[in-house]
């Protein structure tokens, strides 16, 4: 099988690594706007050879793991270039605009809209991890729009990689993911900003910060090039969830200012049930 | 050496465990308001025997690891009960009120104000971890107010446990810790609240949440009984830092609403330097 990975970073690189392990006879072609990433991917044996769109007609499977703004621009071109029997799937963190962009594409049946929920705050080929997708959820949208035998080919691979599959429409995906992923990134970035602004003398942060701080600001290391277009594409949902978050923080602030410690205790106590909810999450333990 | 641990949970229990390992001939006495915790601590061999304040005159060292409101009430009584050669140190997350409360105590020289910055989101004796303090920072306030030979006794133990020592005045401690610890807890609790409120159907959270979400809401599992009095005692600093955090979030919201994606990119890009800052943090890897 010829697999083309377009965007050979953390997500695409980890997929390439696992496919290699699961199917050693697969030939993996890498395409990336960043030539250095391609060299690195070759050196790390994530890919067997560099390629470009001119070779895409040889693909049995194409994985597109690039920032979602580039995705919307490139996916129609990629679909144009593949043969009628190729399956193209993406790994974008937004789904509505991508699905909308492709709804009338003549090769829509060659496309499968996916969001494998896995990753770390790092990026680039060197961030690729073996076994990243084991036990992770892969959300698939509009499965019915993909040709049956191509669905099957992709699902077989996801199964081999250890993924759990969930089906959802693109709008529901974007709404829920705003709460459980996009908001976390904003809260983390702004937390990092608040502390950096205040603590000009970084030694103070360095010496006093513990694992709790590290945990809450971890996502502030994420790539702005990847996250800016995610916030743009999911603007309506993100604005809504961010507004609710700010309201909750203001409520907490008000309780604190008015010395309502019973209220503060109750807020925290009610939120403690996140324990039970999180117990079910298939984690990407690092 | 007779060591009394008052409050035998995550912090006190982990200290007990490490002292046992470092000095096997030490006898460890447990005192706790919760009889079940004492039984558990005995069963886990964290302590050698249960005790009460009536026995405190036998102590060479007393570790007080209880919620900071109880601390302020109990520390004067504990100091009254120990002999002139005992050292009493605390592990409270706030320092100003504790130091102020004891400033005129006749046994002030027997007290060492400490904040070992270590822990997890869990609590109780079963949460105690061996080696929790290795490489962690222990902030000591007003060292000059403690008798020299008692300083020495405590510092020798901290050294054996692998701690890094930093000296700071109580006000500076409370100000900085608001940024690198207290704010993280509020951001995490309110993030958890926002998501729980919205996602009444918990299956959606369960299926879509990844490691990023888990990381940012981890602290929302923390104990309200421990954290409410911390926020109360550090109210002024926490209100200030929380206000700045809310302002930064509102600014981000404004940029998003006005489609200022260049601004959003720059914000994230500037905050990425948290990477280098965090590289220096001695982490409590779980």
XYZ file of C-alpha atoms in Angstrom, chain A residues 115 117-122 137 139 164 166 168 172-177 179-181 183-199 202-225 227-228 231-233 235 238-246 248-253 256-259 261-262 264-275 277-286, chain B residues 115 117-122 137 139 164 166 168 172-177 179-181 183-199 202-225 227-228 231-233 235 238-246 248-253 256-259 261-262 264-275 277-286:
222
model
C -10.321 14.094 14.179
C -7.978 13.228 19.569
C -4.388 12.705 20.514
C -1.255 14.749 20.704
C 1.092 16.642 22.931
C 2.065 20.302 23.135
C 5.067 19.645 20.882
C -10.846 8.508 20.255
C -14.152 11.271 15.717
C -11.818 4.037 19.393
C -17.106 7.804 17.439
C -20.709 12.755 15.025
C -21.752 18.809 17.065
C -18.046 18.025 16.877
C -17.078 21.687 16.718
C -19.434 22.635 19.536
C -18.253 19.973 21.995
C -14.586 20.228 21.106
C -15.392 22.945 25.536
C -13.036 20.028 26.002
C -10.101 21.219 23.937
C -11.096 26.412 25.822
C -8.320 24.531 27.657
C -5.804 26.013 25.253
C -7.021 29.568 25.767
C -7.127 29.201 29.552
C -3.605 27.845 29.478
C -2.201 30.507 27.144
C -3.744 33.327 29.156
C -2.543 31.799 32.422
C 0.966 31.688 31.028
C 0.630 35.272 29.834
C -0.634 36.529 33.201
C 2.259 34.974 35.063
C 4.947 35.995 32.571
C 3.685 39.584 32.551
C 3.750 39.811 36.318
C 6.902 37.910 37.023
C 11.789 34.644 35.840
C 13.795 33.142 38.680
C 10.782 33.634 40.917
C 8.593 31.552 38.637
C 11.295 29.001 38.188
C 11.811 28.493 41.884
C 8.231 28.527 43.080
C 6.311 26.819 40.336
C 5.335 23.251 41.029
C 3.747 20.494 39.041
C 0.300 22.073 39.335
C 1.378 25.182 37.474
C 3.225 23.110 34.901
C 0.117 21.050 34.296
C -2.182 24.038 33.785
C 0.190 25.952 31.482
C 1.433 22.962 29.498
C -0.806 23.771 26.522
C 0.654 27.292 26.333
C 3.625 25.675 24.610
C 1.395 24.760 21.651
C 1.996 26.011 18.135
C 0.349 29.393 17.304
C 0.388 28.498 13.589
C -4.060 27.087 16.885
C -4.832 30.480 15.346
C -9.886 29.488 16.828
C -10.804 31.285 13.614
C -12.751 28.381 12.149
C -14.992 31.236 16.384
C -15.124 29.347 21.126
C -16.530 32.818 21.821
C -19.521 31.228 23.552
C -17.504 28.885 25.747
C -14.908 31.553 26.537
C -17.684 33.928 27.593
C -19.079 31.302 29.968
C -15.618 30.656 31.384
C -15.048 34.364 32.014
C -17.595 31.741 36.032
C -14.264 33.334 36.912
C -15.983 36.658 37.613
C -18.478 34.908 39.846
C -15.625 33.306 41.758
C -13.907 36.688 42.027
C -13.863 36.051 47.042
C -14.222 39.839 47.268
C -17.374 39.485 49.368
C -15.762 36.838 51.617
C -16.083 31.246 51.487
C -18.999 28.880 51.823
C -16.260 29.106 47.154
C -16.154 25.799 49.004
C -19.375 24.668 47.319
C -18.148 25.659 43.854
C -15.010 23.585 44.285
C -16.862 20.714 45.877
C -19.356 20.557 43.002
C -16.552 20.651 40.465
C -14.696 17.814 42.192
C -16.951 15.409 40.298
C -14.638 15.997 37.350
C -12.668 13.187 39.040
C -15.612 12.057 34.603
C -11.873 12.067 33.980
C -11.489 8.518 35.208
C -13.009 7.438 31.942
C -10.706 9.423 29.661
C -8.229 7.381 27.675
C -5.165 9.433 28.486
C -2.070 10.114 26.551
C 0.274 9.513 29.447
C 3.598 11.088 28.705
C 6.237 25.716 52.253
C 6.184 23.035 46.959
C 5.186 19.522 46.126
C 2.037 17.509 45.940
C -0.595 16.068 43.707
C -4.318 16.697 43.384
C -5.031 13.778 45.724
C 11.686 23.658 46.376
C 10.424 27.980 50.745
C 16.133 22.724 47.387
C 14.840 29.145 49.074
C 11.791 34.572 51.214
C 6.771 37.962 48.938
C 5.934 34.278 49.236
C 2.209 34.925 49.285
C 2.400 37.354 46.373
C 4.381 35.089 44.053
C 2.608 31.896 45.011
C 0.566 33.589 40.472
C 2.261 30.225 40.175
C -0.097 28.126 42.254
C -4.361 31.108 40.168
C -3.775 27.752 38.470
C -6.208 26.158 40.873
C -8.925 28.725 40.199
C -8.452 28.517 36.425
C -8.679 24.759 36.641
C -11.744 24.671 38.895
C -13.621 27.170 36.743
C -12.657 25.331 33.569
C -14.047 22.142 35.067
C -17.192 23.977 36.111
C -17.729 25.528 32.674
C -17.472 22.190 30.933
C -19.575 20.258 33.443
C -22.327 22.899 33.300
C -22.460 22.792 29.535
C -22.008 19.125 28.972
C -21.142 13.359 30.377
C -20.534 10.815 27.638
C -19.661 13.672 25.315
C -16.925 14.886 27.626
C -15.736 11.383 28.216
C -15.407 10.586 24.548
C -13.906 13.798 23.278
C -11.611 14.923 26.045
C -7.936 14.311 25.469
C -4.829 14.691 27.517
C -4.828 18.475 27.091
C -8.147 18.828 28.851
C -7.095 16.387 31.539
C -3.950 18.384 32.157
C -5.723 21.730 32.506
C -8.499 20.451 34.803
C -6.344 18.147 36.917
C -6.227 20.618 39.805
C -10.035 20.768 39.891
C -9.841 17.466 41.752
C -8.150 19.226 44.685
C -9.625 19.321 48.170
C -12.028 22.245 48.830
C -11.318 21.979 52.581
C -8.104 25.316 49.249
C -10.917 27.490 50.634
C -7.864 31.609 49.066
C -9.207 33.316 52.194
C -5.776 33.935 53.728
C -7.350 37.003 49.338
C -5.467 36.174 44.660
C -8.026 38.873 43.814
C -5.290 40.856 42.058
C -3.943 37.975 40.022
C -7.424 36.681 39.190
C -8.396 40.156 37.984
C -5.396 40.249 35.659
C -6.198 36.786 34.353
C -9.803 37.780 33.608
C -6.252 38.864 29.625
C -9.068 36.465 28.771
C -11.369 39.375 27.902
C -8.685 40.844 25.668
C -8.362 37.510 23.888
C -12.153 37.337 23.549
C -11.470 36.848 18.554
C -14.753 38.740 18.186
C -13.070 41.382 16.027
C -11.292 38.742 13.906
C -6.075 36.716 14.233
C -2.705 38.373 13.919
C -4.166 36.152 18.633
C -1.155 34.603 16.914
C 1.170 37.120 18.556
C -0.316 36.548 22.007
C 0.271 32.825 21.719
C 3.678 33.259 20.198
C 4.795 35.574 23.016
C 3.500 33.138 25.610
C 5.349 30.218 24.027
C 8.431 31.332 25.962
C 6.853 29.585 28.932
C 8.638 26.558 27.409
C 10.776 28.928 31.808
C 9.193 25.551 32.506
C 12.285 23.676 31.428
C 13.818 24.738 34.709
C 10.988 23.525 36.953
C 11.734 20.466 39.066
C 8.616 18.514 38.275
C 6.663 16.042 40.243
C 6.209 13.556 37.431
C 3.372 11.244 38.233
